[in-house]
């Protein structure tokens, strides 16, 4: 699971499916035909226990928004929610009781929503040019529940208007006072080992879609540092990276940092180490992310 927010939309799988649906819908596609194509093209998601429900949730919401909700899809979502199957997966992945409660509320609200007929179908959007939210090198700060500042670094910006993503690395900055640019350059990358993660570098391509609507109040840029390495959004495998690329619309750097630091109150932090300096100085050309993961094994 690329992201661990409790909202229905907070997962890589949901973002990919939902985005693909409306890309085809805005291009003039028929919702039923689109849904069939997405299910056939993304069958592998259904093989992944922690992601399979996100595919059905994304299709259900997209169909509901386009007034084309299929009864079979609705019944499938009803079964997932009312049977407790989704919560069972979250519990197995190590979610805390507060998060399980929030997830349960989110599931109920989602089901109530799609069980109520939408007045009008969402209009098709005319394709328009988009730009990335941040520029390469920007250092972002955010406040966490413990009262400290966390931080993230923008490693890359995609200039293609069809994929105007930012590659962002969350750091292990956890300071009472506002961090400096020097703090960012010397910082470690946040490795996730809460839930089902095993030392996963929290480095993600973030899509701009929801940033200004839902996340802009969480982050502030305090300046820039130099980035020498170049990363491409088209490299979905990350052949020469020290991390495996993932993609999402949910800007959950602050959530990931909070969950990781809270986890470390009762569980050891990751034994491996990855630094911002490694990612910005071009070390990615000589190593691969799977080689990095082998270091601690």
PDB file of C-alpha atoms in Angstrom:
ATOM      1  CA  UNK A   1       0.000   0.000   0.000  1.00  0.00           C
ATOM      2  CA  UNK A   2       1.694   3.149  -1.232  1.00  0.00           C
ATOM      3  CA  UNK A   3      -0.054   5.443   1.180  1.00  0.00           C
ATOM      4  CA  UNK A   4      -1.643   4.772   4.575  1.00  0.00           C
ATOM      5  CA  UNK A   5      -4.250   7.519   4.955  1.00  0.00           C
ATOM      6  CA  UNK A   6      -7.582   6.310   6.329  1.00  0.00           C
ATOM      7  CA  UNK A   7      -9.674   8.102   3.689  1.00  0.00           C
ATOM      8  CA  UNK A   8     -11.062   6.019   0.832  1.00  0.00           C
ATOM      9  CA  UNK A   9      -8.940   7.913  -1.706  1.00  0.00           C
ATOM     10  CA  UNK A  10      -5.669   7.556   0.199  1.00  0.00           C
ATOM     11  CA  UNK A  11      -3.983   4.766  -1.727  1.00  0.00           C
ATOM     12  CA  UNK A  12      -1.864   4.428  -4.858  1.00  0.00           C
ATOM     13  CA  UNK A  13      -4.229   1.854  -6.326  1.00  0.00           C
ATOM     14  CA  UNK A  14      -7.268   4.112  -5.868  1.00  0.00           C
ATOM     15  CA  UNK A  15      -5.452   7.094  -7.368  1.00  0.00           C
ATOM     16  CA  UNK A  16      -4.300   5.106 -10.410  1.00  0.00           C
ATOM     17  CA  UNK A  17      -7.707   3.581 -11.149  1.00  0.00           C
ATOM     18  CA  UNK A  18      -9.708   6.757 -10.487  1.00  0.00           C
ATOM     19  CA  UNK A  19      -7.319   8.859 -12.578  1.00  0.00           C
ATOM     20  CA  UNK A  20      -7.396   6.375 -15.456  1.00  0.00           C
ATOM     21  CA  UNK A  21     -11.206   6.273 -15.399  1.00  0.00           C
ATOM     22  CA  UNK A  22     -11.598  10.036 -15.719  1.00  0.00           C
ATOM     23  CA  UNK A  23      -8.806  10.358 -18.259  1.00  0.00           C
ATOM     24  CA  UNK A  24     -10.824   8.053 -20.531  1.00  0.00           C
ATOM     25  CA  UNK A  25     -14.156   9.619 -19.493  1.00  0.00           C
ATOM     26  CA  UNK A  26     -12.975  13.161 -20.256  1.00  0.00           C
ATOM     27  CA  UNK A  27     -11.763  11.894 -23.620  1.00  0.00           C
ATOM     28  CA  UNK A  28     -15.342  10.822 -24.404  1.00  0.00           C
ATOM     29  CA  UNK A  29     -15.353   7.199 -23.235  1.00  0.00           C
ATOM     30  CA  UNK A  30     -18.473   5.333 -22.090  1.00  0.00           C
ATOM     31  CA  UNK A  31     -18.383   4.642 -18.320  1.00  0.00           C
ATOM     32  CA  UNK A  32     -19.350   0.976 -18.621  1.00  0.00           C
ATOM     33  CA  UNK A  33     -16.760   0.356 -21.330  1.00  0.00           C
ATOM     34  CA  UNK A  34     -14.147   2.232 -19.313  1.00  0.00           C
ATOM     35  CA  UNK A  35     -14.879   0.171 -16.193  1.00  0.00           C
ATOM     36  CA  UNK A  36     -14.558  -3.108 -18.094  1.00  0.00           C
ATOM     37  CA  UNK A  37     -11.233  -2.025 -19.584  1.00  0.00           C
ATOM     38  CA  UNK A  38      -9.840  -0.899 -16.218  1.00  0.00           C
ATOM     39  CA  UNK A  39     -10.764  -4.172 -14.498  1.00  0.00           C
ATOM     40  CA  UNK A  40      -9.189  -6.191 -17.307  1.00  0.00           C
ATOM     41  CA  UNK A  41      -6.036  -4.031 -17.454  1.00  0.00           C
ATOM     42  CA  UNK A  42      -5.514  -3.892 -13.686  1.00  0.00           C
ATOM     43  CA  UNK A  43      -6.180  -7.507 -12.744  1.00  0.00           C
ATOM     44  CA  UNK A  44      -2.880  -7.615 -10.832  1.00  0.00           C
ATOM     45  CA  UNK A  45      -4.265  -5.178  -8.237  1.00  0.00           C
ATOM     46  CA  UNK A  46      -6.914  -7.763  -7.367  1.00  0.00           C
ATOM     47  CA  UNK A  47      -4.103 -10.196  -6.515  1.00  0.00           C
ATOM     48  CA  UNK A  48      -2.718  -7.831  -3.848  1.00  0.00           C
ATOM     49  CA  UNK A  49      -4.585  -8.245  -0.573  1.00  0.00           C
ATOM     50  CA  UNK A  50      -3.997  -4.707   0.743  1.00  0.00           C
ATOM     51  CA  UNK A  51      -4.936  -3.004  -2.568  1.00  0.00           C
ATOM     52  CA  UNK A  52      -7.761  -5.044  -4.086  1.00  0.00           C
ATOM     53  CA  UNK A  53     -10.577  -3.151  -2.344  1.00  0.00           C
ATOM     54  CA  UNK A  54      -9.230   0.177  -3.586  1.00  0.00           C
ATOM     55  CA  UNK A  55      -9.898  -0.852  -7.180  1.00  0.00           C
ATOM     56  CA  UNK A  56     -13.580  -1.504  -6.457  1.00  0.00           C
ATOM     57  CA  UNK A  57     -13.900   1.675  -4.388  1.00  0.00           C
ATOM     58  CA  UNK A  58     -12.380   3.782  -7.180  1.00  0.00           C
ATOM     59  CA  UNK A  59     -14.587   2.279  -9.864  1.00  0.00           C
ATOM     60  CA  UNK A  60     -17.686   2.605  -7.678  1.00  0.00           C
ATOM     61  CA  UNK A  61     -17.033   6.271  -6.922  1.00  0.00           C
ATOM     62  CA  UNK A  62     -16.220   7.067 -10.558  1.00  0.00           C
ATOM     63  CA  UNK A  63     -19.356   5.298 -11.748  1.00  0.00           C
ATOM     64  CA  UNK A  64     -21.460   7.054  -9.104  1.00  0.00           C
ATOM     65  CA  UNK A  65     -20.076  10.436 -10.114  1.00  0.00           C
ATOM     66  CA  UNK A  66     -20.945   9.716 -13.756  1.00  0.00           C
ATOM     67  CA  UNK A  67     -24.417   8.320 -12.863  1.00  0.00           C
ATOM     68  CA  UNK A  68     -23.481   4.909 -14.210  1.00  0.00           C
ATOM     69  CA  UNK A  69     -23.135   2.911 -10.976  1.00  0.00           C
ATOM     70  CA  UNK A  70     -23.496  -0.757 -11.800  1.00  0.00           C
ATOM     71  CA  UNK A  71     -25.590  -2.820  -9.350  1.00  0.00           C
ATOM     72  CA  UNK A  72     -22.951  -5.554  -9.211  1.00  0.00           C
ATOM     73  CA  UNK A  73     -20.258  -3.020  -8.310  1.00  0.00           C
ATOM     74  CA  UNK A  74     -22.491  -1.476  -5.637  1.00  0.00           C
ATOM     75  CA  UNK A  75     -23.239  -4.897  -4.123  1.00  0.00           C
ATOM     76  CA  UNK A  76     -19.542  -5.758  -4.138  1.00  0.00           C
ATOM     77  CA  UNK A  77     -18.694  -2.572  -2.222  1.00  0.00           C
ATOM     78  CA  UNK A  78     -21.598  -3.156   0.187  1.00  0.00           C
ATOM     79  CA  UNK A  79     -20.255  -6.638   0.932  1.00  0.00           C
ATOM     80  CA  UNK A  80     -16.695  -5.386   1.469  1.00  0.00           C
ATOM     81  CA  UNK A  81     -17.872  -2.719   3.907  1.00  0.00           C
ATOM     82  CA  UNK A  82     -20.622  -4.537   5.818  1.00  0.00           C
ATOM     83  CA  UNK A  83     -18.683  -7.784   6.187  1.00  0.00           C
ATOM     84  CA  UNK A  84     -15.746  -5.990   7.803  1.00  0.00           C
ATOM     85  CA  UNK A  85     -13.381  -7.432   5.175  1.00  0.00           C
ATOM     86  CA  UNK A  86     -11.591  -4.139   4.609  1.00  0.00           C
ATOM     87  CA  UNK A  87     -11.115  -3.477   8.321  1.00  0.00           C
ATOM     88  CA  UNK A  88      -9.825  -7.021   8.731  1.00  0.00           C
ATOM     89  CA  UNK A  89      -7.057  -6.324   6.198  1.00  0.00           C
ATOM     90  CA  UNK A  90      -6.162  -3.065   7.939  1.00  0.00           C
ATOM     91  CA  UNK A  91      -6.032  -4.846  11.295  1.00  0.00           C
ATOM     92  CA  UNK A  92      -3.776  -7.544   9.817  1.00  0.00           C
ATOM     93  CA  UNK A  93      -1.466  -4.823   8.464  1.00  0.00           C
ATOM     94  CA  UNK A  94      -1.019  -3.408  11.948  1.00  0.00           C
ATOM     95  CA  UNK A  95      -3.321  -0.384  11.897  1.00  0.00           C
ATOM     96  CA  UNK A  96      -3.883   1.251  15.282  1.00  0.00           C
ATOM     97  CA  UNK A  97      -7.313   1.284  16.919  1.00  0.00           C
ATOM     98  CA  UNK A  98      -7.766   5.037  16.260  1.00  0.00           C
ATOM     99  CA  UNK A  99      -6.960   4.470  12.590  1.00  0.00           C
ATOM    100  CA  UNK A 100      -9.352   1.516  12.440  1.00  0.00           C
ATOM    101  CA  UNK A 101     -12.061   3.740  13.887  1.00  0.00           C
ATOM    102  CA  UNK A 102     -11.353   6.478  11.339  1.00  0.00           C
ATOM    103  CA  UNK A 103     -11.308   3.926   8.525  1.00  0.00           C
ATOM    104  CA  UNK A 104     -14.649   2.485   9.684  1.00  0.00           C
ATOM    105  CA  UNK A 105     -16.205   5.954   9.638  1.00  0.00           C
ATOM    106  CA  UNK A 106     -14.760   6.643   6.177  1.00  0.00           C
ATOM    107  CA  UNK A 107     -16.143   3.359   4.842  1.00  0.00           C
ATOM    108  CA  UNK A 108     -19.641   4.075   6.197  1.00  0.00           C
ATOM    109  CA  UNK A 109     -19.670   7.586   4.752  1.00  0.00           C
ATOM    110  CA  UNK A 110     -18.501   6.261   1.410  1.00  0.00           C
ATOM    111  CA  UNK A 111     -21.155   3.560   1.292  1.00  0.00           C
ATOM    112  CA  UNK A 112     -23.900   5.988   2.353  1.00  0.00           C
ATOM    113  CA  UNK A 113     -22.769   8.336  -0.401  1.00  0.00           C
ATOM    114  CA  UNK A 114     -22.865   5.872  -3.285  1.00  0.00           C
ATOM    115  CA  UNK A 115     -26.156   4.380  -2.053  1.00  0.00           C
ATOM    116  CA  UNK A 116     -27.728   7.795  -2.611  1.00  0.00           C
ATOM    117  CA  UNK A 117     -28.382   8.704  -6.220  1.00  0.00           C
ATOM    118  CA  UNK A 118     -26.321  11.602  -7.517  1.00  0.00           C
ATOM    119  CA  UNK A 119     -28.481  14.411  -8.986  1.00  0.00           C
ATOM    120  CA  UNK A 120     -26.380  14.964 -12.110  1.00  0.00           C
ATOM    121  CA  UNK A 121     -23.442  13.262 -13.762  1.00  0.00           C
ATOM    122  CA  UNK A 122     -20.077  14.954 -13.416  1.00  0.00           C
ATOM    123  CA  UNK A 123     -19.470  16.906 -16.634  1.00  0.00           C
ATOM    124  CA  UNK A 124     -16.593  15.878 -18.832  1.00  0.00           C
ATOM    125  CA  UNK A 125     -13.621  18.202 -18.475  1.00  0.00           C
ATOM    126  CA  UNK A 126     -11.917  19.705 -21.441  1.00  0.00           C
ATOM    127  CA  UNK A 127      -8.301  18.637 -21.501  1.00  0.00           C
ATOM    128  CA  UNK A 128      -6.121  21.462 -20.227  1.00  0.00           C
ATOM    129  CA  UNK A 129      -2.481  22.083 -19.492  1.00  0.00           C
ATOM    130  CA  UNK A 130      -1.345  21.466 -15.924  1.00  0.00           C
ATOM    131  CA  UNK A 131       1.770  22.402 -14.016  1.00  0.00           C
ATOM    132  CA  UNK A 132       3.494  20.794 -11.068  1.00  0.00           C
ATOM    133  CA  UNK A 133       2.846  22.231  -7.599  1.00  0.00           C
ATOM    134  CA  UNK A 134       6.498  22.732  -6.597  1.00  0.00           C
ATOM    135  CA  UNK A 135       9.836  23.239  -8.320  1.00  0.00           C
ATOM    136  CA  UNK A 136      12.852  20.972  -7.946  1.00  0.00           C
ATOM    137  CA  UNK A 137      14.867  21.531  -4.776  1.00  0.00           C
ATOM    138  CA  UNK A 138      12.115  23.073  -2.660  1.00  0.00           C
ATOM    139  CA  UNK A 139      12.202  22.100   1.018  1.00  0.00           C
ATOM    140  CA  UNK A 140       8.778  21.629   2.574  1.00  0.00           C
ATOM    141  CA  UNK A 141       7.979  21.792   6.273  1.00  0.00           C
ATOM    142  CA  UNK A 142       4.890  20.575   8.102  1.00  0.00           C
ATOM    143  CA  UNK A 143       3.749  20.333  11.703  1.00  0.00           C
ATOM    144  CA  UNK A 144       3.153  16.932  13.293  1.00  0.00           C
ATOM    145  CA  UNK A 145       0.891  15.860  16.135  1.00  0.00           C
ATOM    146  CA  UNK A 146       3.866  15.785  18.510  1.00  0.00           C
ATOM    147  CA  UNK A 147       4.277  19.523  17.973  1.00  0.00           C
ATOM    148  CA  UNK A 148       7.522  19.143  16.008  1.00  0.00           C
ATOM    149  CA  UNK A 149       8.351  20.112  12.462  1.00  0.00           C
ATOM    150  CA  UNK A 150       8.823  17.464   9.823  1.00  0.00           C
ATOM    151  CA  UNK A 151      10.250  17.991   6.358  1.00  0.00           C
ATOM    152  CA  UNK A 152      10.339  16.769   2.766  1.00  0.00           C
ATOM    153  CA  UNK A 153      12.478  17.569  -0.280  1.00  0.00           C
ATOM    154  CA  UNK A 154      11.246  17.952  -3.866  1.00  0.00           C
ATOM    155  CA  UNK A 155      13.718  15.874  -5.886  1.00  0.00           C
ATOM    156  CA  UNK A 156      12.221  16.349  -9.332  1.00  0.00           C
ATOM    157  CA  UNK A 157       9.524  18.090 -11.342  1.00  0.00           C
ATOM    158  CA  UNK A 158       7.958  16.706 -14.492  1.00  0.00           C
ATOM    159  CA  UNK A 159       7.398  19.391 -17.143  1.00  0.00           C
ATOM    160  CA  UNK A 160       4.983  17.346 -19.258  1.00  0.00           C
ATOM    161  CA  UNK A 161       1.508  18.930 -18.850  1.00  0.00           C
ATOM    162  CA  UNK A 162      -0.031  15.454 -18.946  1.00  0.00           C
ATOM    163  CA  UNK A 163       2.100  14.224 -16.028  1.00  0.00           C
ATOM    164  CA  UNK A 164       3.060  17.321 -14.009  1.00  0.00           C
ATOM    165  CA  UNK A 165       4.169  15.361 -10.950  1.00  0.00           C
ATOM    166  CA  UNK A 166       6.609  16.196  -8.170  1.00  0.00           C
ATOM    167  CA  UNK A 167       8.981  13.552  -6.802  1.00  0.00           C
ATOM    168  CA  UNK A 168       9.119  14.149  -3.050  1.00  0.00           C
ATOM    169  CA  UNK A 169      11.326  12.475  -0.440  1.00  0.00           C
ATOM    170  CA  UNK A 170      10.058  12.649   3.134  1.00  0.00           C
ATOM    171  CA  UNK A 171      12.860  13.047   5.685  1.00  0.00           C
ATOM    172  CA  UNK A 172      13.451  12.027   9.290  1.00  0.00           C
ATOM    173  CA  UNK A 173      13.481  15.676  10.384  1.00  0.00           C
ATOM    174  CA  UNK A 174      11.632  15.833  13.697  1.00  0.00           C
ATOM    175  CA  UNK A 175      12.522  19.145  15.328  1.00  0.00           C
ATOM    176  CA  UNK A 176      10.892  21.471  17.815  1.00  0.00           C
ATOM    177  CA  UNK A 177      12.238  24.521  15.965  1.00  0.00           C
ATOM    178  CA  UNK A 178      11.835  25.321  12.265  1.00  0.00           C
ATOM    179  CA  UNK A 179      14.474  23.307  10.334  1.00  0.00           C
ATOM    180  CA  UNK A 180      17.076  25.057   8.180  1.00  0.00           C
ATOM    181  CA  UNK A 181      18.138  24.243   4.632  1.00  0.00           C
ATOM    182  CA  UNK A 182      21.294  22.739   6.118  1.00  0.00           C
ATOM    183  CA  UNK A 183      19.077  20.388   8.156  1.00  0.00           C
ATOM    184  CA  UNK A 184      17.479  19.196   4.916  1.00  0.00           C
ATOM    185  CA  UNK A 185      20.806  18.585   3.177  1.00  0.00           C
ATOM    186  CA  UNK A 186      22.033  16.517   6.137  1.00  0.00           C
ATOM    187  CA  UNK A 187      18.760  14.678   6.728  1.00  0.00           C
ATOM    188  CA  UNK A 188      18.039  10.971   6.419  1.00  0.00           C
ATOM    189  CA  UNK A 189      15.229   9.813   4.164  1.00  0.00           C
ATOM    190  CA  UNK A 190      12.232   8.471   6.087  1.00  0.00           C
ATOM    191  CA  UNK A 191      12.127   4.665   5.844  1.00  0.00           C
ATOM    192  CA  UNK A 192       8.762   3.123   6.651  1.00  0.00           C
ATOM    193  CA  UNK A 193       8.541  -0.001   8.792  1.00  0.00           C
ATOM    194  CA  UNK A 194       5.130   0.478  10.395  1.00  0.00           C
ATOM    195  CA  UNK A 195       2.203  -1.674   9.318  1.00  0.00           C
ATOM    196  CA  UNK A 196       3.275  -3.975   6.487  1.00  0.00           C
ATOM    197  CA  UNK A 197       6.209  -1.847   5.362  1.00  0.00           C
ATOM    198  CA  UNK A 198       9.755  -3.207   5.465  1.00  0.00           C
ATOM    199  CA  UNK A 199      12.226  -0.304   5.341  1.00  0.00           C
ATOM    200  CA  UNK A 200      10.526   1.346   2.361  1.00  0.00           C
ATOM    201  CA  UNK A 201      11.980   4.743   1.391  1.00  0.00           C
ATOM    202  CA  UNK A 202       9.139   7.279   1.482  1.00  0.00           C
ATOM    203  CA  UNK A 203       9.895   8.750  -1.952  1.00  0.00           C
ATOM    204  CA  UNK A 204       6.812   9.249  -4.120  1.00  0.00           C
ATOM    205  CA  UNK A 205       5.665  10.926  -7.333  1.00  0.00           C
ATOM    206  CA  UNK A 206       2.785  13.163  -6.216  1.00  0.00           C
ATOM    207  CA  UNK A 207       0.104  14.223  -8.685  1.00  0.00           C
ATOM    208  CA  UNK A 208      -1.143  17.824  -8.431  1.00  0.00           C
ATOM    209  CA  UNK A 209      -4.859  16.992  -8.716  1.00  0.00           C
ATOM    210  CA  UNK A 210      -5.925  17.301  -5.064  1.00  0.00           C
ATOM    211  CA  UNK A 211      -3.137  19.420  -3.598  1.00  0.00           C
ATOM    212  CA  UNK A 212      -4.751  22.867  -3.548  1.00  0.00           C
ATOM    213  CA  UNK A 213      -8.167  21.482  -2.635  1.00  0.00           C
ATOM    214  CA  UNK A 214      -7.175  19.206   0.248  1.00  0.00           C
ATOM    215  CA  UNK A 215      -3.510  19.502   1.261  1.00  0.00           C
ATOM    216  CA  UNK A 216      -2.129  23.003   0.633  1.00  0.00           C
ATOM    217  CA  UNK A 217      -2.669  24.116   4.242  1.00  0.00           C
ATOM    218  CA  UNK A 218      -0.344  21.352   5.518  1.00  0.00           C
ATOM    219  CA  UNK A 219       2.901  22.310   3.785  1.00  0.00           C
ATOM    220  CA  UNK A 220       5.134  25.357   3.483  1.00  0.00           C
ATOM    221  CA  UNK A 221       8.237  25.830   1.348  1.00  0.00           C
ATOM    222  CA  UNK A 222      11.139  27.458   3.199  1.00  0.00           C
ATOM    223  CA  UNK A 223      13.629  27.607   0.329  1.00  0.00           C
ATOM    224  CA  UNK A 224      15.617  25.461  -2.090  1.00  0.00           C
ATOM    225  CA  UNK A 225      18.660  23.215  -2.139  1.00  0.00           C
ATOM    226  CA  UNK A 226      20.567  22.089  -5.240  1.00  0.00           C
ATOM    227  CA  UNK A 227      19.557  18.780  -6.816  1.00  0.00           C
ATOM    228  CA  UNK A 228      22.114  17.218  -9.145  1.00  0.00           C
ATOM    229  CA  UNK A 229      20.428  13.891  -9.879  1.00  0.00           C
ATOM    230  CA  UNK A 230      17.703  13.668 -12.497  1.00  0.00           C
ATOM    231  CA  UNK A 231      14.630  11.488 -12.088  1.00  0.00           C
ATOM    232  CA  UNK A 232      12.013  10.729 -14.733  1.00  0.00           C
ATOM    233  CA  UNK A 233       8.332  10.111 -13.999  1.00  0.00           C
ATOM    234  CA  UNK A 234       8.262   7.636 -16.891  1.00  0.00           C
ATOM    235  CA  UNK A 235      10.710   5.294 -15.132  1.00  0.00           C
ATOM    236  CA  UNK A 236       8.131   3.282 -13.216  1.00  0.00           C
ATOM    237  CA  UNK A 237      10.613   0.543 -12.285  1.00  0.00           C
ATOM    238  CA  UNK A 238      13.427   2.772 -11.044  1.00  0.00           C
ATOM    239  CA  UNK A 239      16.178   0.765 -12.717  1.00  0.00           C
ATOM    240  CA  UNK A 240      19.006   2.817 -11.224  1.00  0.00           C
ATOM    241  CA  UNK A 241      17.277   4.419  -8.231  1.00  0.00           C
ATOM    242  CA  UNK A 242      17.779   3.834  -4.510  1.00  0.00           C
ATOM    243  CA  UNK A 243      13.999   3.646  -4.124  1.00  0.00           C
ATOM    244  CA  UNK A 244      11.086   2.049  -5.908  1.00  0.00           C
ATOM    245  CA  UNK A 245       8.914   4.770  -7.474  1.00  0.00           C
ATOM    246  CA  UNK A 246       5.249   4.977  -6.532  1.00  0.00           C
ATOM    247  CA  UNK A 247       2.515   7.412  -7.541  1.00  0.00           C
ATOM    248  CA  UNK A 248      -0.401   8.989  -5.694  1.00  0.00           C
ATOM    249  CA  UNK A 249      -2.770  11.977  -5.543  1.00  0.00           C
ATOM    250  CA  UNK A 250      -2.699  12.018  -1.736  1.00  0.00           C
ATOM    251  CA  UNK A 251       0.040  14.302  -0.352  1.00  0.00           C
ATOM    252  CA  UNK A 252       0.530  12.278   2.826  1.00  0.00           C
ATOM    253  CA  UNK A 253       4.161  13.034   3.735  1.00  0.00           C
ATOM    254  CA  UNK A 254       3.085  14.457   7.107  1.00  0.00           C
ATOM    255  CA  UNK A 255       0.908  11.415   7.853  1.00  0.00           C
ATOM    256  CA  UNK A 256       3.694   8.972   6.953  1.00  0.00           C
ATOM    257  CA  UNK A 257       6.167  10.792   9.210  1.00  0.00           C
ATOM    258  CA  UNK A 258       3.733  10.881  12.137  1.00  0.00           C
ATOM    259  CA  UNK A 259       2.913   7.179  11.817  1.00  0.00           C
ATOM    260  CA  UNK A 260       6.576   6.167  11.538  1.00  0.00           C
ATOM    261  CA  UNK A 261       7.711   8.191  14.552  1.00  0.00           C
ATOM    262  CA  UNK A 262       4.736   6.976  16.599  1.00  0.00           C
ATOM    263  CA  UNK A 263       5.572   3.384  15.623  1.00  0.00           C
ATOM    264  CA  UNK A 264       9.139   3.836  16.831  1.00  0.00           C
ATOM    265  CA  UNK A 265       7.883   4.512  20.357  1.00  0.00           C
ATOM    266  CA  UNK A 266       7.248   0.766  20.663  1.00  0.00           C
ATOM    267  CA  UNK A 267       9.121  -0.708  17.695  1.00  0.00           C
ATOM    268  CA  UNK A 268      12.775  -0.287  16.611  1.00  0.00           C
ATOM    269  CA  UNK A 269      13.437   2.189  13.797  1.00  0.00           C
ATOM    270  CA  UNK A 270      14.721   0.775  10.486  1.00  0.00           C
ATOM    271  CA  UNK A 271      18.289  -0.510  10.703  1.00  0.00           C
ATOM    272  CA  UNK A 272      19.141   0.720   7.212  1.00  0.00           C
ATOM    273  CA  UNK A 273      19.945   4.301   6.299  1.00  0.00           C
ATOM    274  CA  UNK A 274      19.370   6.373   3.189  1.00  0.00           C
ATOM    275  CA  UNK A 275      20.273  10.054   3.080  1.00  0.00           C
ATOM    276  CA  UNK A 276      18.988  13.046   1.157  1.00  0.00           C
ATOM    277  CA  UNK A 277      22.574  13.651   0.061  1.00  0.00           C
ATOM    278  CA  UNK A 278      22.622  10.242  -1.640  1.00  0.00           C
ATOM    279  CA  UNK A 279      19.494  11.105  -3.586  1.00  0.00           C
ATOM    280  CA  UNK A 280      20.523  14.611  -4.638  1.00  0.00           C
ATOM    281  CA  UNK A 281      24.166  13.872  -5.519  1.00  0.00           C
ATOM    282  CA  UNK A 282      23.543  11.324  -8.244  1.00  0.00           C
ATOM    283  CA  UNK A 283      24.425   8.081  -6.422  1.00  0.00           C
ATOM    284  CA  UNK A 284      21.402   6.515  -8.051  1.00  0.00           C
ATOM    285  CA  UNK A 285      23.447   5.833 -11.204  1.00  0.00           C
ATOM    286  CA  UNK A 286      25.594   3.139  -9.579  1.00  0.00           C
ATOM    287  CA  UNK A 287      23.071   1.353  -7.366  1.00  0.00           C
ATOM    288  CA  UNK A 288      19.545   0.037  -7.588  1.00  0.00           C
ATOM    289  CA  UNK A 289      16.772   0.133  -5.036  1.00  0.00           C
ATOM    290  CA  UNK A 290      16.683  -3.656  -4.694  1.00  0.00           C
ATOM    291  CA  UNK A 291      20.416  -3.629  -3.933  1.00  0.00           C
ATOM    292  CA  UNK A 292      19.759  -1.050  -1.234  1.00  0.00           C
ATOM    293  CA  UNK A 293      17.080  -3.259   0.312  1.00  0.00           C
ATOM    294  CA  UNK A 294      19.499  -6.184   0.488  1.00  0.00           C
ATOM    295  CA  UNK A 295      21.863  -4.247   2.766  1.00  0.00           C
ATOM    296  CA  UNK A 296      19.873  -4.974   5.869  1.00  0.00           C
ATOM    297  CA  UNK A 297      19.000  -8.574   5.050  1.00  0.00           C
TER     298      UNK A 297
END
